[in-house]
Coordinates of C-alpha atoms in Angstrom, one line a residue:
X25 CA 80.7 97.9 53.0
X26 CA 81.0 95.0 50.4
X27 CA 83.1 97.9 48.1
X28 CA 85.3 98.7 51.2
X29 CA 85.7 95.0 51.8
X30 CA 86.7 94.3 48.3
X31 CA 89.2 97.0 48.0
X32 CA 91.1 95.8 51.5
X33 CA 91.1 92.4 49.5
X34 CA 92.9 93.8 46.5
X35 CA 95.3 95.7 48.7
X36 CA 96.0 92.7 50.9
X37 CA 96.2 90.4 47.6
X38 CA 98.8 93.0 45.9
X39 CA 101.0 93.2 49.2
X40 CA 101.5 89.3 49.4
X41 CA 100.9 89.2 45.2
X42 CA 103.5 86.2 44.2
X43 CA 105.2 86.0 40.5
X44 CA 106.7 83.6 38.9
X45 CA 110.1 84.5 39.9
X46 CA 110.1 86.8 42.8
X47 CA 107.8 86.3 46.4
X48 CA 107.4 89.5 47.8
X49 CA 108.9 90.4 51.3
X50 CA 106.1 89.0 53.1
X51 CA 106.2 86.1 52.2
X52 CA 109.6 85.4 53.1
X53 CA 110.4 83.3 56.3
X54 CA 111.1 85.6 59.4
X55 CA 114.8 83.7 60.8
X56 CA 117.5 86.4 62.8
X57 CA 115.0 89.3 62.2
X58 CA 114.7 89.3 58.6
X59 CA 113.0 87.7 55.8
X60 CA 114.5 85.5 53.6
X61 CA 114.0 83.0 50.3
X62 CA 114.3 79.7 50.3
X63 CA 114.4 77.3 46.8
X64 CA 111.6 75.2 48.0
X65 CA 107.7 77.3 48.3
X66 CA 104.5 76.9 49.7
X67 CA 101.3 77.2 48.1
X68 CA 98.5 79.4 50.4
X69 CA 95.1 78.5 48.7
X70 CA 92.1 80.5 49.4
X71 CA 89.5 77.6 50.8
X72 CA 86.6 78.6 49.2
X73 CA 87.7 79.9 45.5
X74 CA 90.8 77.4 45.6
X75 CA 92.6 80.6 43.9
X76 CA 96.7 81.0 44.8
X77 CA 96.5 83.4 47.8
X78 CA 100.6 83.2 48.1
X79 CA 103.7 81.4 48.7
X80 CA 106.0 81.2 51.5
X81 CA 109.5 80.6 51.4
X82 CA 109.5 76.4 52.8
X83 CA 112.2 76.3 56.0
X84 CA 114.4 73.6 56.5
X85 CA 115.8 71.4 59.4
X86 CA 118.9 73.9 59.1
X87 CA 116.9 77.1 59.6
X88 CA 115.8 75.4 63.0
X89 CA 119.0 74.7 64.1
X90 CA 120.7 78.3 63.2
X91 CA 117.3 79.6 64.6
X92 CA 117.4 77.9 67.9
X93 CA 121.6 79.2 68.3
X94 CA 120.6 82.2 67.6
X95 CA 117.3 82.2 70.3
X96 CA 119.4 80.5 73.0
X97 CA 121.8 83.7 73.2
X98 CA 119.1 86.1 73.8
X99 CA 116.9 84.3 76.6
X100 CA 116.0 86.8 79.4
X101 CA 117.8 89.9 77.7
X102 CA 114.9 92.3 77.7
X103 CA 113.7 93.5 80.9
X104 CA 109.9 93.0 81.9
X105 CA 109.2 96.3 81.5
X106 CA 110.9 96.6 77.5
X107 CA 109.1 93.0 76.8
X108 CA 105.5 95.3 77.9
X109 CA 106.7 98.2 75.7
X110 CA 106.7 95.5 72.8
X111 CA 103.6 94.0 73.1
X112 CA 101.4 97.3 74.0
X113 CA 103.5 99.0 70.6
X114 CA 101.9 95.3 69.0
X115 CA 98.7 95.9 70.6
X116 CA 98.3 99.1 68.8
X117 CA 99.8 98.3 65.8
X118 CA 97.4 95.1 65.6
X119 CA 94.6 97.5 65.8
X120 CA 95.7 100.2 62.9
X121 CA 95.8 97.2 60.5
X122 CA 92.7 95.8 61.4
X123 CA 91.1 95.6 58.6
X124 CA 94.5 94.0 57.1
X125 CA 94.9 91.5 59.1
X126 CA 91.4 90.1 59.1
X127 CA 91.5 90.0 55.3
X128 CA 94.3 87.9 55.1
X129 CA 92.7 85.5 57.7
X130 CA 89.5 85.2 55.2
X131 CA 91.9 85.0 52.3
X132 CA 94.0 82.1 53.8
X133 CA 91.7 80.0 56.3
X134 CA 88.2 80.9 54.6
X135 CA 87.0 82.2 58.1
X136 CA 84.0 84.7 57.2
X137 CA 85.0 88.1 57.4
X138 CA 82.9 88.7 60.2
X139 CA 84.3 85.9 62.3
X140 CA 88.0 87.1 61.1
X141 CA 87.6 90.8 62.3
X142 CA 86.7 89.5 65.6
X143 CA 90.1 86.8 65.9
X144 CA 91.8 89.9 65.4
X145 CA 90.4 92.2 67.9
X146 CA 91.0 89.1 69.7
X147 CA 94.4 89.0 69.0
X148 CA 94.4 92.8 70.4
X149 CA 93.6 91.6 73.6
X150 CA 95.8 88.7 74.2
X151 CA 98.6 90.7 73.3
X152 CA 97.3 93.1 75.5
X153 CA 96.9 91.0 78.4
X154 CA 100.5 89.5 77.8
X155 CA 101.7 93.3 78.3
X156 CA 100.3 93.2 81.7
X157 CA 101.6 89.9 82.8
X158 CA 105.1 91.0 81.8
X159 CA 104.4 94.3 84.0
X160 CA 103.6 92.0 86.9
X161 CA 105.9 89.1 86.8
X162 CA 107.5 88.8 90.1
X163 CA 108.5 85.8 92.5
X164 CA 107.4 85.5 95.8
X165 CA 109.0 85.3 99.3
X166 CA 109.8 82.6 101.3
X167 CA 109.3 82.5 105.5
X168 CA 112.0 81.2 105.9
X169 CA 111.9 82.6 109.8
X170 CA 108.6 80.8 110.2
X171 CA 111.2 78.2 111.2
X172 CA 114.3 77.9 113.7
X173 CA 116.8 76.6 111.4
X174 CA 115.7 79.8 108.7
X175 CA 116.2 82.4 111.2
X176 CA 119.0 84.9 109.9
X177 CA 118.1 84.1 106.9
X178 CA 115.7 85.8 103.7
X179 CA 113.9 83.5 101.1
X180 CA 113.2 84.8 97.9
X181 CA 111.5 83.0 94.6
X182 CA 112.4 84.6 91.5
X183 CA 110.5 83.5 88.2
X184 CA 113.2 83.0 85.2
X185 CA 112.5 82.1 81.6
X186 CA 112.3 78.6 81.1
X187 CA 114.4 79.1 77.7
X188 CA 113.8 78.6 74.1
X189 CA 109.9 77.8 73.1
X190 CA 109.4 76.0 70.4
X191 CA 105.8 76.8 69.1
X192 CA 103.3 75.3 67.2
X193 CA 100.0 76.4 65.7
X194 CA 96.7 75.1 64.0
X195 CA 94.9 76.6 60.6
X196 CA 91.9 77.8 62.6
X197 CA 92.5 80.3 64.5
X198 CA 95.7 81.6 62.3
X199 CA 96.3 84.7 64.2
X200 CA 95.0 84.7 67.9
X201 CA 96.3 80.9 68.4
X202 CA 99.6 82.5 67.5
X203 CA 99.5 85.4 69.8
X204 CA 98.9 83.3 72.5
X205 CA 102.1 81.5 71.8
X206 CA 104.2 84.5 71.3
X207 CA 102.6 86.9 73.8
X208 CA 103.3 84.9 76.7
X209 CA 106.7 83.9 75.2
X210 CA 107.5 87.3 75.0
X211 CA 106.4 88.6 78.4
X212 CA 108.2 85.8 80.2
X213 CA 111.8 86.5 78.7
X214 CA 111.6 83.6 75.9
X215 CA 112.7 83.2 72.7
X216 CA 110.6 81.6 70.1
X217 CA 110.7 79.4 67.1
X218 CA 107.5 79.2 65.8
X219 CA 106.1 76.9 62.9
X220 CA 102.7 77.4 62.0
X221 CA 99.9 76.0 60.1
X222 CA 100.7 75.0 56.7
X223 CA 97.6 76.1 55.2
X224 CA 97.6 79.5 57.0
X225 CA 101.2 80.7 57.7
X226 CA 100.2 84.5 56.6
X227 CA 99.2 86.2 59.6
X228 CA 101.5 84.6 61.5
X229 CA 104.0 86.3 59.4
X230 CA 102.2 89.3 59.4
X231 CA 102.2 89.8 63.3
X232 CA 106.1 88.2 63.3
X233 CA 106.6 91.5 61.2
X234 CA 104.8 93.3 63.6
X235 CA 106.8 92.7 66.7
X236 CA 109.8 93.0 65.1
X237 CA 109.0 96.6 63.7
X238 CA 107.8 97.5 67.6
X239 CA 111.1 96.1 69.3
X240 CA 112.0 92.7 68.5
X241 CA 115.7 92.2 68.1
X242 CA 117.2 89.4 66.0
X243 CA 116.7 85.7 67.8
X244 CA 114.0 87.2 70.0
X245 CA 111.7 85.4 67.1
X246 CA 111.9 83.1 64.2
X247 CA 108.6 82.1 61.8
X248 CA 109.4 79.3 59.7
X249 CA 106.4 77.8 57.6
X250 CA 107.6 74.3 56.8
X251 CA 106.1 70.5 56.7
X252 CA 105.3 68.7 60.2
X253 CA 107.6 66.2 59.3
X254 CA 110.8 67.9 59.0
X255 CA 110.6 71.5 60.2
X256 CA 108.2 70.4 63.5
X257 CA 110.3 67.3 64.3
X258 CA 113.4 68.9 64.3
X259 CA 112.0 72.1 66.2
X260 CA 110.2 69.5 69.3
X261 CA 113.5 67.0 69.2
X262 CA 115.9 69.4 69.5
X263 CA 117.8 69.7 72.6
X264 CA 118.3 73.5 73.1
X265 CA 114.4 73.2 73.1
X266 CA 113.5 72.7 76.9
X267 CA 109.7 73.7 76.3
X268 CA 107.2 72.6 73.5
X269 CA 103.8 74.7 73.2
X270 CA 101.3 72.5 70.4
X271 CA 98.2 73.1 69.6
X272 CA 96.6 70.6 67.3
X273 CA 95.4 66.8 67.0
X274 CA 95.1 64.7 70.3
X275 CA 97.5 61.9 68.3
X276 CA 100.5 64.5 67.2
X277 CA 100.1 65.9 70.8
X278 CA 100.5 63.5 72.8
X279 CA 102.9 61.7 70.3
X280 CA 105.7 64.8 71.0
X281 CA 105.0 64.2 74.6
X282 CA 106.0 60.6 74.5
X283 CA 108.5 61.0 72.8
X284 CA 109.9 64.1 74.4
X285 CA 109.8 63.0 78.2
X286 CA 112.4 65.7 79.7
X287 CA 110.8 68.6 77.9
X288 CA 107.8 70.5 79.3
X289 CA 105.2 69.9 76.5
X290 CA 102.3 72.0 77.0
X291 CA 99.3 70.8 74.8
X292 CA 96.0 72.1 73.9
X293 CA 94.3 69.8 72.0
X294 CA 90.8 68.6 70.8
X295 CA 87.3 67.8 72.3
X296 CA 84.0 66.4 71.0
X297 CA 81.9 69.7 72.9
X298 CA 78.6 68.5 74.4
X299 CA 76.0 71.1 75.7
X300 CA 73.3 70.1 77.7
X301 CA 69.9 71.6 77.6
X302 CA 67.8 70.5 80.8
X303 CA 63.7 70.7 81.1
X304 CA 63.5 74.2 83.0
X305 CA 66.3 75.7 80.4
X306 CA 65.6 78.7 78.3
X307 CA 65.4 77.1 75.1
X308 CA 65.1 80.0 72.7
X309 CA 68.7 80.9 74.4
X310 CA 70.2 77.9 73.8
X311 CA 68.6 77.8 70.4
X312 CA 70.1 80.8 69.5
X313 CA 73.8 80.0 71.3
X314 CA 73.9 76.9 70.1
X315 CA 73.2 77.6 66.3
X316 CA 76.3 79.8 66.1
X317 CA 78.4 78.0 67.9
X318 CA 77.9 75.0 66.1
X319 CA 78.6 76.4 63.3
X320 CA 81.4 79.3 62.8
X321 CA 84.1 79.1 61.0
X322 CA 82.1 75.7 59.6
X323 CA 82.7 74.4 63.3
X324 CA 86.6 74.1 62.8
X325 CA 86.8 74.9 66.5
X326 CA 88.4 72.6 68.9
X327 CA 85.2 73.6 71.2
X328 CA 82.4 73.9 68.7
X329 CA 79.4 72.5 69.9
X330 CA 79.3 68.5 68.9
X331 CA 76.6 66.9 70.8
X332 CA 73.3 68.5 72.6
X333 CA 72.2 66.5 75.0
X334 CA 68.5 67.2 75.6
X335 CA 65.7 66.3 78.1
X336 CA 63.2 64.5 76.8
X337 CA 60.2 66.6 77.7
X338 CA 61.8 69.7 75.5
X339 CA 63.3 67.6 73.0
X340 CA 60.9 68.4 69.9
X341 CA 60.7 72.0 70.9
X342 CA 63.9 72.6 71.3
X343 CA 65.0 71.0 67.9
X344 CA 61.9 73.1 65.8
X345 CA 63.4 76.1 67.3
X346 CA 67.0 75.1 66.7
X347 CA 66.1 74.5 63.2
X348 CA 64.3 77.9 62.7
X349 CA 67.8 79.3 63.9
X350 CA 70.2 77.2 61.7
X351 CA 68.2 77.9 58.8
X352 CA 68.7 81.7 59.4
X353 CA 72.6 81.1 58.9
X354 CA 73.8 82.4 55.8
X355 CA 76.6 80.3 53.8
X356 CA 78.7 81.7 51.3
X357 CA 81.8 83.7 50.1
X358 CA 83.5 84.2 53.0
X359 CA 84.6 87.7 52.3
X360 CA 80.8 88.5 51.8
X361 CA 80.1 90.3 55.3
X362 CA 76.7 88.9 56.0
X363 CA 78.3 85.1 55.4
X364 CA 78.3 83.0 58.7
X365 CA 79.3 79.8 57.5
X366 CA 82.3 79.2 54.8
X367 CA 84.1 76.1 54.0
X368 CA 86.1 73.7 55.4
X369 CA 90.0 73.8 54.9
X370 CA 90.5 71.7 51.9
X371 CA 89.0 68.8 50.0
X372 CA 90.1 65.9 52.8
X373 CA 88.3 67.5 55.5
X374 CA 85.1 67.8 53.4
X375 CA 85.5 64.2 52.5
X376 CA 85.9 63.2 56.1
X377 CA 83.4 64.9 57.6
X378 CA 81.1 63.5 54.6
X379 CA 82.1 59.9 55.5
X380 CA 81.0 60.4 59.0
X381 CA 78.1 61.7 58.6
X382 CA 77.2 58.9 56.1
X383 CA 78.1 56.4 58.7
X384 CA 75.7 58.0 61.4
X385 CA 72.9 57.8 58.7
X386 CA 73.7 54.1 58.2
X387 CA 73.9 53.4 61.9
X388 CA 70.3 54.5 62.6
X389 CA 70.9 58.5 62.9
X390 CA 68.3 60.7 61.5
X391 CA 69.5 63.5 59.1
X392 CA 67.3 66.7 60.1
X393 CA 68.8 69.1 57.8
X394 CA 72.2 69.3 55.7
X395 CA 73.0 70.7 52.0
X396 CA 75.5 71.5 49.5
X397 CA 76.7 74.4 47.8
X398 CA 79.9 75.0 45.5
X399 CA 81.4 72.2 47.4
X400 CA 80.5 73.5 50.9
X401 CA 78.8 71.5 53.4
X402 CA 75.9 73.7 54.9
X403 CA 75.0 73.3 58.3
X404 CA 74.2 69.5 59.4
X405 CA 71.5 68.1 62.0
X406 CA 71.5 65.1 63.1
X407 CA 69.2 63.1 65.5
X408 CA 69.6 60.2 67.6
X409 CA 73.3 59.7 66.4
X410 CA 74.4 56.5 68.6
X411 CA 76.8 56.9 71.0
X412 CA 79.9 54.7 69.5
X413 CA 79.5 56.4 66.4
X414 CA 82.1 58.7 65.4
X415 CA 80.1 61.7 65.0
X416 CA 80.0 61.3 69.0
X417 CA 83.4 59.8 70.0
X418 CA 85.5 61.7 67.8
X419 CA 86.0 65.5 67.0
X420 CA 84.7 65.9 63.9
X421 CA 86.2 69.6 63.3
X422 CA 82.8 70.4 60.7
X423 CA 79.7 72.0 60.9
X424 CA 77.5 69.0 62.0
X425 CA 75.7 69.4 65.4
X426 CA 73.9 66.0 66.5
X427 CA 70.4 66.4 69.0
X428 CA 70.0 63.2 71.8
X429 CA 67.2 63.0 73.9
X430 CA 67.6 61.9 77.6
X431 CA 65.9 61.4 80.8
X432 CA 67.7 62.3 83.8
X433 CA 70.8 64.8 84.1
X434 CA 72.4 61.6 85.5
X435 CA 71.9 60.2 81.9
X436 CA 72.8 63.6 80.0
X437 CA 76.1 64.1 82.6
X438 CA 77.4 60.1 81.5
X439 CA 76.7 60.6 78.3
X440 CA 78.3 63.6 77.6
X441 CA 81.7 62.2 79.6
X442 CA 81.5 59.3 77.0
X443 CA 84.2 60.4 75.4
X444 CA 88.4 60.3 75.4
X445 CA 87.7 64.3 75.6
X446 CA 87.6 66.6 78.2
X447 CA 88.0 70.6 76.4
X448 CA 84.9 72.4 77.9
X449 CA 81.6 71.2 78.3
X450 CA 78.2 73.4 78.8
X451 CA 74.7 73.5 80.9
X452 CA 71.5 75.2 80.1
X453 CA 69.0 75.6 82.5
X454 CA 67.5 78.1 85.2
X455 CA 68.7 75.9 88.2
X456 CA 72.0 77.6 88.6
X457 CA 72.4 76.4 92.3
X458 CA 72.4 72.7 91.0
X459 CA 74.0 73.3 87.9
X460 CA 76.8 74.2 90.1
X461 CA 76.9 70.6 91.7
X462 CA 76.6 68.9 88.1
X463 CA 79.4 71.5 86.8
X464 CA 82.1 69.8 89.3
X465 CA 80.5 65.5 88.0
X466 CA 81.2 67.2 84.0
X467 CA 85.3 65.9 83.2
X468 CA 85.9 68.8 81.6
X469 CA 88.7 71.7 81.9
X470 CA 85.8 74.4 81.5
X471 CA 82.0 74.1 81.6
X472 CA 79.9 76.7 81.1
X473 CA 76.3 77.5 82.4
X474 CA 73.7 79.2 80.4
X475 CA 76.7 80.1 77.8
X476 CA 77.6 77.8 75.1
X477 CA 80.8 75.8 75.7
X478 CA 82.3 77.5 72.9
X479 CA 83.0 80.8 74.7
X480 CA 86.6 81.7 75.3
X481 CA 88.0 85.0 76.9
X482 CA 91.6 85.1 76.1
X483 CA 92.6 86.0 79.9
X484 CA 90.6 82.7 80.6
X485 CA 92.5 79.7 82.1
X486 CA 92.0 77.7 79.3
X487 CA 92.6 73.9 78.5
X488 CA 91.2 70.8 79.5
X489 CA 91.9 67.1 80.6
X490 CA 92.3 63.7 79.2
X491 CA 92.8 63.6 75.3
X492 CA 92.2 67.4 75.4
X493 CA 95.5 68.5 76.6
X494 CA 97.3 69.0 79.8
X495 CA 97.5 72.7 80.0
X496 CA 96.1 75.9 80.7
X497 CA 96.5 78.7 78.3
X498 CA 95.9 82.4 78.7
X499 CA 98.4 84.9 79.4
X500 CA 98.7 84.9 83.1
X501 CA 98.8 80.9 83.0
X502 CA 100.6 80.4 79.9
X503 CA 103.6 82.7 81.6
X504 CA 103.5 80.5 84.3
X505 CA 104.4 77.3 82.7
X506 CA 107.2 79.6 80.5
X507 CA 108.8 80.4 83.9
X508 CA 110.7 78.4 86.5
X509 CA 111.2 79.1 89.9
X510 CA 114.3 79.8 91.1
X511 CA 115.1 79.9 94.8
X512 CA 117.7 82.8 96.3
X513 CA 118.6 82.2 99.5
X514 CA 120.6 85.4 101.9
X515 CA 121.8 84.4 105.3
X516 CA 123.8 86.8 108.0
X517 CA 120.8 89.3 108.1

């Protein structure tokens, strides 16, 4: 497998190989259905090597505005059933280049291979699901007889597209993230600008291409890698741009809705994850749940579990047994297939998440297990981490998974609302019936029982509250907020 692997790496690295003088196709920005050069580049850096994966051709403020022109003219031109013809022929197409697409993900956001292979079939699936929404997106009637001054008269509520969505994506989840952007876009009538991540614009480029070859027309789509500052502000301000869809920080996100009242802003943001792990809880389950969803893709999930809150009369076992399982984890070369846990995005990040656990340490927190290797941070423990420390508060986006005792769920439920936060939240134990009750005190958007918090099916309505976001993505939901109502109204009947 590790010879297959290496040869879909070489083959991946000689399709987006950059010289000196001439980018090859892919890595051209996607604007009016084509790819195109730009003087200004963009290094892609592989994480964990540091090696020159690429460059993209760097948009401009200009390429937003002649892509937005271009996007408003073809709003609503494809007919629900050609948009599902697109994204089933996408679907497919996604899963022949399987293999493809999860190597550039490793190559460009250092995700293990593993981990990669299943965004993609991921991707497969959202892309899928937006198929079906597109198949069923109808309005609804109105009884308008059901009163006296209606009679005569039929009501009907059509669903139109909202417009022109400007989109924009995070590093982590480089291709899936993306999909559910352009899926729903796509199945609800809508053009799209899209800027993604700087660090990973690759597969974003890579599916752009796909939809294109399976029935995109020009305008339908633009891609255009470029900085936050010039490329995203002009692609949230501009005013053919009635609908933003972010997903990032809480402080950009909520910064484009503040400044962006008349727009919809649809934002999916962070979280600080706490699980809880009660006294009658299977513990070698939530061991074992917990361990990997600390830590995948070096917890650079917005819902990687944070914080375990854990009753006090299981608190030692639990943590020998979550140990045991942590120390299992192997971290490495992410295109290695057995690797679980790879780096970090780039040298800030490490440094951050270094600084914060250093403050926990100095504020009384007990280091169980951490390490270093080739720059990587392993897989960080932490005990008794206090509760205004940022390792609680904050999201710290690295693998570093604090253990807190407590002694009632009263205690554990407070404790794990202590935070701006509100993504997804998750219980452990075998009382299901009052897990139920606690489920509804947790201020979360999701909260999952006897699962971690980190699970996500993409047909999920998923999104939470408070600094988290104000959303709910997922195809059927996401089409939703890309669609406005439109009242039709037919008297003399």
């Amino acid at each position: 497998e590790c010879a297959a692997v290496h040869a879909m790496e070489r083959r991946v690295r000689e399709e987006i190989h950059v010289s000196d003088h001439a980018p090859a196709s892919l890595q051209m920005l996607l604007i009016d259905g084509e790819g195109e050069d730009r003087d200004e580049h963009m290094e892609v850096r592989n994480p964990f090597t540091g090696d020159r994966v690429a460059e993209v051709a760097q948009a401009t403020e200009a390429d937003v505005h002649r892509a937005v022109a271009e996007a408003r003219r073809r709003v609503g031109v494809h007919p629900p059933a050609v948009r599902a013809e697109i994204l089933e022929a996408a679907s497919r197409m996604v899963a022949s280049r399987h293999e493809e697409f999860a190597t550039a993900i490793m190559l460009e956001a250092g995700k293990p291979l593993a981990q990669a292979r299943g965004e993609v079939t991921r991707c497969i699936d959202t892309l899928t699901f937006s198929a079906v929404e597109a198949r069923t997106l109808a309005g609804e009637m109105v009884p308008m007889e059901s009163a006296r001054s209606g009679i005569g008269k039929l009501g009907v509520v059509m669903r139109e597209p909202i417009g022109v969505v400007g989109a924009v994506s995070p590093f982590n989840f480089p291709l899936n993230l993306v999909a559910h952007k352009l899926g729903p876009a796509i199945a609800a009538g809508c053009p799209v600008v899209l800027k993604p991540a700087g660090q990973t614009p690759i597969s974003a480029l890579l599916l752009g291409r796909v939809l294109f070859e399976c029935g995109l027309q020009s305008g339908d789509l633009a891609v255009l890698p470029g900085p936050g500052g010039s490329v995203g502000a002009a692609l949230v301000s501009h005013p053919d741009v009635p609908m933003i869809t972010f997903t990032g920080s809480s402080a950009v996100g909520w910064g484009i809705r503040r400044d962006q009242p008349r727009k919809h802003v649809s934002l999916e943001l962070g979280n600080s994850t706490p699980a809880i792990v009660h006294e009658d809880a299977d513990l070698e389950r939530a061991a074992a749940r917990i361990a990997g969803s600390g830590f995948t893709h070096a917890g650079q999930s917005c819902i990687s579990v944070q914080r375990v809150y854990v009753h006090e009369s299981c608190v030692d076992t639990f943590t020998e047994l979550l140990l045991a399982r942590v120390g299992e984890l192997v971290v490495g070369d992410p295109a290695d297939p057995d690797t679980d846990v790879g780096p970090v995005i780039d040298a800030d990040a490490r440094e951050r998440i270094d600084a914060w656990i250093d403050e926990a340490e100095s504020a009384g927190a007990t280091v169980l297990q951490t390490g270093e290797t080739r720059g990587m941070r392993h897989p960080t423990l932490l005990a008794d981490v206090p509760d205004d420390a940022r390792l609680i508060v904050d999201e710290v986006f690295g693998p570093v998974v604090s253990v807190q005792r407590y002694r009632d769920i009263d205690e554990a439920i407070t404790r794990a609302n202590g935070t701006p936060y509100g993504l997804q939240a998750g219980i452990f134990t075998r009382s299901v019936d009052r897990a139920i009750g606690w489920a509804r005190r947790l201020q979360f958007g999701g909260v999952t029982i006897n699962e971690t918090p980190t699970f996500r099916a993409d047909q999920q309505p998923y999104g939470g509250i408070n600094e988290s976001g104000n959303t709910r993505e997922g195809p059927r939901y996401a089409v939703e907020s890309m669609t406005e109502r439109r009242l039709v109204i037919i008297d003399g009947l």
